Amino acid sequence: MRQWLSNIYRLGLKELRSLRADPVLLFLIAYVFSFAVYAVATGAKLEVINASVAYVDLDRSDLSGRIIGAILPPEFDTPQEIAASDIDRVMNDGSYVFVLSFPPRFEADVIAGLQPSLQLNVDATAMVQAGNGSVFLQEIITGEITKFVAGDDTSSTLPIDLIVTAQFNPNLQSTWFSSVMQVINNVTILAILLTGAALIREREHGTIEHLLVMPVTPSEIMLAKIWANGLAIIVAAVLSLWLVVQGILGVPIAGSLTLFVTGTVLYLVSVTGLGILLATFTTSMSQFGLLALPVLVVMNLLSGSTTPMESIPGWLQTVMQIAPSTHFVAFSQAILYRGAGLQTVWPDMLVMIGLGGVFFAIALLRFRQTMAA
């Protein structure tokens, strides 16, 4: 056992030296855990920000003016007036996401209780802004009309006082979600790519023959690659959470980083085993990249890191339970977002241990066959 552990340790040091000597992989690790996290968090926003609004006012009344004046930044840009004949043109060329059209005698019909129609044209190609922005505009319009009819800006016809409390993200900022999830996704991506690339690199450099004549076993080689590349990923992920997520983006980390690192170690056993398994079916880096790409796309898109698991079909939710990324995302969200403790996340950790054993055993079997061949 002592010699076994010594071999794993020394082979792992060799992996770290190989990684240090590869500037491309070092740059990749630094990039995906720094600029890539910042760019996705600040560039791909899910909330409505600076949505463009145009309006056609054929009424020129006090009520239409109140509604237009209530459409304010930062959710919306200052509304721009256009002619009625320009509605189709500006919608077709994408100049505005929303075009609000007030008919003649709009205010008079509201006062008379005739329920006039107010048209809101929406460019639904901007899907997130279209859906959320339409709701916001409807609330603004309803609120202004209600106050106008009541003759009191403070009045409300609602029989209840609805108080909304947003837990874990009080300002509903998508940056809080996307920054942390980008780190989690990058852990999966690099765990597969680095371990697979390490095996491919052994073949391309001809050092796999050196390993075959050494008194080491396939399990020692695999475990060495897992702990060495896993260590690099964990260090990069923790630094990203500290420096980029917390430091630059100002996103708080609610839970224990120690517990998160512990769960990440368990996860890396399975996902790095998957990387080695994929590498055994390829002979070059380009082949490995083509094989890993669809696996990474499915794991990231259907694991709950992009959209909630509840939004995908039930049968697909069941299938994705065999993917370790699904449980790692649930584990990470519980800790990093909601500050959960071990008593909450231990089921996900237990599943990751089980899946890690299965993936490691399959990868080891395939690796032994490849070594023997």
Coordinates of C-alpha atoms in Angstrom, one line a residue:
M1 CA 0.0 0.0 0.0
R2 CA 2.8 2.4 0.9
Q3 CA 4.5 1.7 -2.5
W4 CA 1.2 2.1 -4.3
L5 CA 0.6 5.5 -2.7
S6 CA 4.2 6.5 -3.4
N7 CA 3.8 5.6 -7.1
I8 CA 0.5 7.6 -7.4
Y9 CA 2.2 10.6 -5.7
R10 CA 5.3 10.6 -8.0
L11 CA 3.3 10.0 -11.1
G12 CA 1.0 12.9 -10.1
L13 CA 4.1 15.1 -9.7
K14 CA 5.0 14.1 -13.3
E15 CA 1.6 15.2 -14.5
L16 CA 1.9 18.6 -12.8
R17 CA 5.3 19.1 -14.4
S18 CA 3.9 18.2 -17.8
L19 CA 1.0 20.7 -17.2
R20 CA 3.4 23.4 -16.1
A21 CA 5.4 22.9 -19.3
D22 CA 2.3 23.3 -21.5
P23 CA 1.6 27.0 -21.9
V24 CA -1.6 26.4 -23.9
L25 CA -3.3 24.4 -21.2
L26 CA -2.1 26.9 -18.5
F27 CA -3.5 29.7 -20.5
L28 CA -6.8 27.8 -21.0
I29 CA -7.1 27.2 -17.2
A30 CA -6.4 30.9 -16.4
Y31 CA -8.8 32.1 -19.2
V32 CA -11.8 30.0 -18.3
F33 CA -11.6 30.8 -14.6
S34 CA -11.0 34.5 -15.0
F35 CA -12.1 36.4 -18.1
A36 CA -14.6 33.8 -19.3
V37 CA -16.4 34.0 -16.0
Y38 CA -16.4 37.8 -16.0
A39 CA -17.5 38.0 -19.6
V40 CA -20.4 35.6 -19.3
A41 CA -21.6 37.1 -16.0
T42 CA -21.6 40.7 -17.2
G43 CA -22.4 40.2 -20.9
A44 CA -25.2 37.6 -20.9
K45 CA -27.8 39.2 -18.6
L46 CA -31.2 37.6 -18.1
E47 CA -33.0 40.5 -16.6
V48 CA -34.6 43.4 -18.5
I49 CA -32.0 46.2 -18.8
N50 CA -32.2 49.2 -21.2
A51 CA -35.0 47.6 -23.3
S52 CA -35.9 50.0 -26.2
V53 CA -39.4 51.3 -26.3
A54 CA -41.2 53.4 -28.9
Y55 CA -44.8 54.8 -28.7
V56 CA -47.5 56.1 -31.0
D57 CA -49.7 58.6 -29.2
L58 CA -52.9 59.4 -31.1
D59 CA -54.6 60.6 -28.0
R60 CA -52.2 63.2 -26.6
S61 CA -53.9 63.1 -23.3
D62 CA -52.8 63.4 -19.7
L63 CA -53.3 59.6 -19.2
S64 CA -51.1 58.6 -22.1
G65 CA -48.4 61.0 -20.9
R66 CA -48.5 59.5 -17.5
I67 CA -48.0 56.0 -18.8
I68 CA -45.1 57.1 -21.1
G69 CA -43.5 59.0 -18.2
A70 CA -43.7 56.0 -15.9
I71 CA -41.5 53.9 -18.3
L72 CA -38.1 54.6 -16.8
P73 CA -34.5 53.3 -16.7
P74 CA -32.8 51.1 -15.9
E75 CA -35.3 48.5 -17.1
F76 CA -36.3 50.6 -20.2
D77 CA -34.6 53.3 -22.3
T78 CA -36.5 56.6 -22.6
P79 CA -39.4 56.0 -24.9
Q80 CA -39.2 57.5 -28.3
E81 CA -42.2 58.7 -30.3
I82 CA -42.7 57.4 -33.8
A83 CA -45.5 57.8 -36.4
A84 CA -48.2 55.1 -36.7
S85 CA -47.0 54.4 -40.3
D86 CA -43.5 53.5 -38.9
I87 CA -44.6 50.7 -36.6
D88 CA -44.1 47.8 -39.1
R89 CA -40.8 49.3 -40.3
V90 CA -39.2 49.7 -36.8
M91 CA -40.4 46.2 -35.8
N92 CA -39.1 44.6 -38.9
D93 CA -35.6 46.1 -38.7
G94 CA -35.4 45.5 -34.9
S95 CA -35.0 49.1 -33.9
Y96 CA -37.3 48.6 -30.8
V97 CA -38.2 45.7 -28.6
F98 CA -41.6 47.3 -27.6
V99 CA -43.9 49.6 -29.5
L100 CA -46.8 51.0 -27.5
S101 CA -49.8 52.4 -29.5
F102 CA -52.4 54.7 -27.9
P103 CA -55.7 55.0 -29.9
P104 CA -57.6 58.3 -30.3
R105 CA -60.0 59.1 -27.3
F106 CA -58.1 56.7 -25.1
E107 CA -58.4 58.8 -22.0
A108 CA -62.1 59.7 -22.6
D109 CA -63.0 56.0 -23.2
V110 CA -61.2 55.0 -20.0
I111 CA -63.2 57.7 -18.0
A112 CA -66.4 56.5 -19.6
G113 CA -65.7 52.9 -18.6
L114 CA -65.6 51.6 -22.2
Q115 CA -62.4 49.5 -21.8
P116 CA -60.5 50.8 -24.9
S117 CA -57.8 48.7 -26.5
L118 CA -54.1 49.6 -25.9
Q119 CA -51.8 47.9 -28.3
L120 CA -48.3 46.6 -27.3
N121 CA -46.2 45.3 -30.1
V122 CA -43.3 43.0 -28.9
D123 CA -40.3 41.8 -30.8
A124 CA -40.2 38.3 -29.3
T125 CA -36.9 37.4 -31.0
A126 CA -35.4 39.1 -27.9
M127 CA -37.0 36.3 -25.8
V128 CA -35.9 37.2 -22.3
Q129 CA -36.5 40.9 -22.6
A130 CA -39.8 40.3 -24.5
G131 CA -41.3 38.1 -21.8
N132 CA -40.2 39.9 -18.7
G133 CA -40.5 43.3 -20.3
S134 CA -44.1 42.7 -21.4
V135 CA -45.0 41.8 -17.8
F136 CA -43.3 45.0 -16.5
L137 CA -45.0 47.2 -19.0
Q138 CA -48.4 45.7 -18.2
E139 CA -47.8 46.4 -14.5
I140 CA -46.9 50.0 -15.3
I141 CA -49.9 50.5 -17.5
T142 CA -52.3 48.9 -15.1
G143 CA -50.9 50.8 -12.2
E144 CA -51.1 54.2 -13.9
I145 CA -54.6 53.6 -15.2
T146 CA -55.8 52.5 -11.7
K147 CA -54.4 55.6 -10.1
F148 CA -55.8 57.9 -12.8
V149 CA -59.3 56.5 -12.5
A150 CA -59.2 56.7 -8.7
G151 CA -57.9 60.2 -8.9
D152 CA -55.2 59.4 -6.2
D153 CA -51.6 58.5 -7.0
T154 CA -51.3 56.6 -3.8
S155 CA -54.5 54.6 -4.1
S156 CA -54.8 50.9 -5.1
T157 CA -57.8 48.8 -5.8
L158 CA -56.1 45.6 -4.6
P159 CA -57.8 44.0 -1.6
I160 CA -54.5 42.8 -0.3
D161 CA -51.0 44.2 0.3
L162 CA -48.7 41.8 -1.6
I163 CA -45.2 41.8 -0.2
V164 CA -42.6 40.0 -2.3
T165 CA -39.4 38.8 -0.6
A166 CA -36.6 37.5 -2.9
Q167 CA -34.4 35.1 -1.0
F168 CA -30.7 34.5 -1.8
N169 CA -30.7 37.1 -4.6
P170 CA -32.6 40.2 -3.3
N171 CA -32.0 42.4 -6.3
L172 CA -32.8 39.6 -8.8
Q173 CA -29.4 40.1 -10.6
S174 CA -28.6 37.4 -13.2
T175 CA -24.9 38.1 -12.5
W176 CA -25.2 36.3 -9.2
F177 CA -26.4 33.2 -10.9
S178 CA -24.4 33.2 -14.1
S179 CA -21.0 33.9 -12.5
V180 CA -21.1 31.0 -10.1
M181 CA -22.6 28.6 -12.6
Q182 CA -19.9 29.5 -15.1
V183 CA -17.3 28.4 -12.5
I184 CA -19.2 25.2 -12.0
N185 CA -19.5 24.5 -15.7
N186 CA -15.8 25.2 -16.2
V187 CA -15.0 22.6 -13.5
T188 CA -16.8 20.0 -15.6
I189 CA -15.3 21.1 -18.9
L190 CA -11.7 21.2 -17.7
A191 CA -11.9 18.0 -15.7
I192 CA -12.8 16.1 -18.9
L193 CA -10.4 18.0 -21.1
L194 CA -7.3 18.0 -18.9
T195 CA -7.4 14.3 -18.0
G196 CA -8.3 13.3 -21.5
A197 CA -5.6 15.5 -22.9
A198 CA -3.1 14.1 -20.5
L199 CA -3.6 10.6 -21.8
I200 CA -3.5 11.8 -25.4
R201 CA -0.3 13.7 -24.7
E202 CA 1.3 10.5 -23.4
R203 CA 0.5 8.8 -26.7
E204 CA 1.6 11.7 -28.9
H205 CA 4.9 12.2 -27.1
G206 CA 5.6 8.4 -27.0
T207 CA 5.9 8.4 -23.2
I208 CA 3.1 5.8 -22.8
E209 CA 5.6 3.2 -23.8
H210 CA 7.8 4.3 -20.9
L211 CA 4.9 3.8 -18.5
L212 CA 4.3 0.3 -19.8
V213 CA 7.8 -0.8 -18.9
M214 CA 7.7 0.8 -15.4
P215 CA 6.5 -1.2 -12.4
V216 CA 3.2 0.7 -12.2
T217 CA -0.4 -0.4 -12.6
P218 CA -3.1 1.2 -14.7
S219 CA -4.9 2.2 -11.5
E220 CA -1.9 4.1 -10.3
I221 CA -1.6 5.9 -13.6
M222 CA -5.2 6.8 -13.6
L223 CA -5.3 8.0 -10.0
A224 CA -2.2 10.1 -10.6
K225 CA -3.8 11.9 -13.5
I226 CA -7.0 12.4 -11.5
W227 CA -5.4 13.9 -8.4
A228 CA -2.9 16.1 -10.3
N229 CA -5.3 17.6 -12.8
G230 CA -8.1 17.7 -10.1
L231 CA -5.8 19.7 -7.9
A232 CA -5.1 22.2 -10.6
I233 CA -8.9 22.6 -11.3
I234 CA -9.8 23.0 -7.6
V235 CA -7.2 25.6 -7.0
A236 CA -8.3 27.5 -10.1
A237 CA -12.0 27.3 -9.2
V238 CA -11.4 28.5 -5.6
L239 CA -9.3 31.4 -6.8
S240 CA -12.0 32.3 -9.3
L241 CA -14.7 32.3 -6.6
W242 CA -12.5 34.5 -4.4
L243 CA -11.0 36.9 -6.9
V244 CA -13.5 37.1 -9.8
V245 CA -16.9 36.2 -8.3
Q246 CA -16.5 37.8 -4.9
G247 CA -13.8 40.3 -5.6
I248 CA -14.5 41.8 -9.0
L249 CA -18.2 41.0 -9.4
G250 CA -19.2 41.5 -5.8
V251 CA -21.3 38.3 -5.6
P252 CA -21.5 36.9 -2.1
I253 CA -20.7 33.2 -1.4
A254 CA -23.2 32.1 1.2
G255 CA -21.9 28.7 2.2
S256 CA -18.7 26.9 3.2
L257 CA -15.9 26.8 0.7
T258 CA -14.4 23.8 2.6
L259 CA -17.6 21.8 2.1
F260 CA -17.7 22.8 -1.6
V261 CA -14.1 21.7 -2.1
T262 CA -14.9 18.4 -0.5
G263 CA -17.8 17.8 -2.8
T264 CA -15.8 18.9 -5.8
V265 CA -13.1 16.3 -5.0
L266 CA -15.8 13.6 -5.0
Y267 CA -17.2 14.9 -8.3
L268 CA -13.8 15.1 -10.0
V269 CA -13.3 11.3 -9.4
S270 CA -16.2 10.5 -11.7
V271 CA -15.9 13.3 -14.3
T272 CA -12.1 12.8 -14.7
G273 CA -12.7 9.1 -15.1
L274 CA -15.2 10.0 -17.8
G275 CA -12.4 12.1 -19.5
I276 CA -10.0 9.2 -19.5
L277 CA -12.7 6.9 -20.7
L278 CA -13.4 9.2 -23.7
A279 CA -9.7 9.4 -24.4
T280 CA -9.3 5.7 -24.7
F281 CA -11.6 5.7 -27.7
T282 CA -9.4 8.2 -29.6
T283 CA -5.9 8.5 -30.9
S284 CA -5.4 12.2 -31.3
M285 CA -6.4 15.4 -29.6
S286 CA -8.7 16.5 -32.4
Q287 CA -10.6 13.2 -32.2
F288 CA -10.9 13.6 -28.5
G289 CA -12.2 17.1 -28.8
L290 CA -14.9 16.0 -31.3
L291 CA -16.0 13.2 -29.0
A292 CA -16.0 15.3 -25.8
L293 CA -17.9 18.2 -27.3
P294 CA -21.4 16.6 -27.4
V295 CA -20.9 15.1 -24.0
L296 CA -20.0 18.5 -22.5
V297 CA -22.9 20.2 -24.2
V298 CA -25.4 17.7 -22.8
M299 CA -23.9 17.7 -19.3
N300 CA -23.9 21.5 -19.1
L301 CA -27.2 22.3 -20.8
L302 CA -29.3 19.6 -19.0
S303 CA -27.6 19.5 -15.6
G304 CA -29.6 22.5 -14.1
S305 CA -26.8 25.0 -14.5
T306 CA -28.4 26.8 -17.4
T307 CA -32.1 26.2 -16.9
P308 CA -33.9 24.6 -13.9
M309 CA -34.3 20.8 -14.0
E310 CA -38.0 21.3 -13.6
S311 CA -38.2 22.9 -17.0
I312 CA -37.1 19.8 -19.0
P313 CA -39.3 16.8 -19.8
G314 CA -39.8 14.3 -16.9
W315 CA -38.2 11.4 -18.7
L316 CA -35.1 13.4 -19.5
Q317 CA -34.9 14.5 -15.8
T318 CA -34.8 10.8 -15.0
V319 CA -32.1 10.1 -17.6
M320 CA -29.9 13.0 -16.4
Q321 CA -29.8 11.5 -12.9
I322 CA -27.0 9.2 -14.1
A323 CA -24.9 12.2 -15.0
P324 CA -22.7 13.3 -12.1
S325 CA -22.9 16.9 -13.3
T326 CA -26.6 17.0 -12.3
H327 CA -25.9 16.2 -8.7
F328 CA -22.8 18.5 -8.6
V329 CA -24.8 21.4 -9.8
A330 CA -27.5 20.8 -7.2
F331 CA -24.8 20.4 -4.5
S332 CA -23.0 23.6 -5.6
Q333 CA -26.2 25.7 -5.8
A334 CA -27.3 24.6 -2.3
I335 CA -23.9 25.6 -0.8
L336 CA -22.8 28.6 -2.7
Y337 CA -26.3 30.2 -3.1
R338 CA -28.3 29.1 -0.1
G339 CA -25.6 28.4 2.5
A340 CA -26.6 24.8 3.0
G341 CA -24.7 22.6 5.3
L342 CA -23.7 18.9 5.2
Q343 CA -27.2 17.8 6.6
T344 CA -28.7 19.2 3.3
V345 CA -26.2 18.2 0.6
W346 CA -25.1 14.7 1.9
P347 CA -27.6 12.9 -0.5
D348 CA -25.9 14.5 -3.5
M349 CA -22.5 13.7 -2.1
L350 CA -23.5 10.1 -1.6
V351 CA -24.7 9.9 -5.2
M352 CA -21.5 11.5 -6.5
I353 CA -19.5 8.9 -4.6
G354 CA -21.5 6.0 -6.2
L355 CA -21.3 7.5 -9.7
G356 CA -17.6 8.2 -9.2
G357 CA -17.0 4.5 -8.3
V358 CA -18.9 3.3 -11.4
F359 CA -17.3 5.7 -13.9
F360 CA -13.8 5.0 -12.4
A361 CA -14.3 1.2 -12.7
I362 CA -15.5 1.5 -16.3
A363 CA -12.7 3.8 -17.2
L364 CA -10.1 1.6 -15.5
L365 CA -11.3 -1.5 -17.3
R366 CA -11.1 0.3 -20.6
F367 CA -7.7 1.8 -19.8
R368 CA -6.3 -1.6 -18.9
Q369 CA -7.6 -2.9 -22.3
T370 CA -6.0 0.0 -24.1
M371 CA -2.7 -0.5 -22.2
A372 CA -2.6 -4.2 -23.0
A373 CA -3.3 -3.5 -26.7

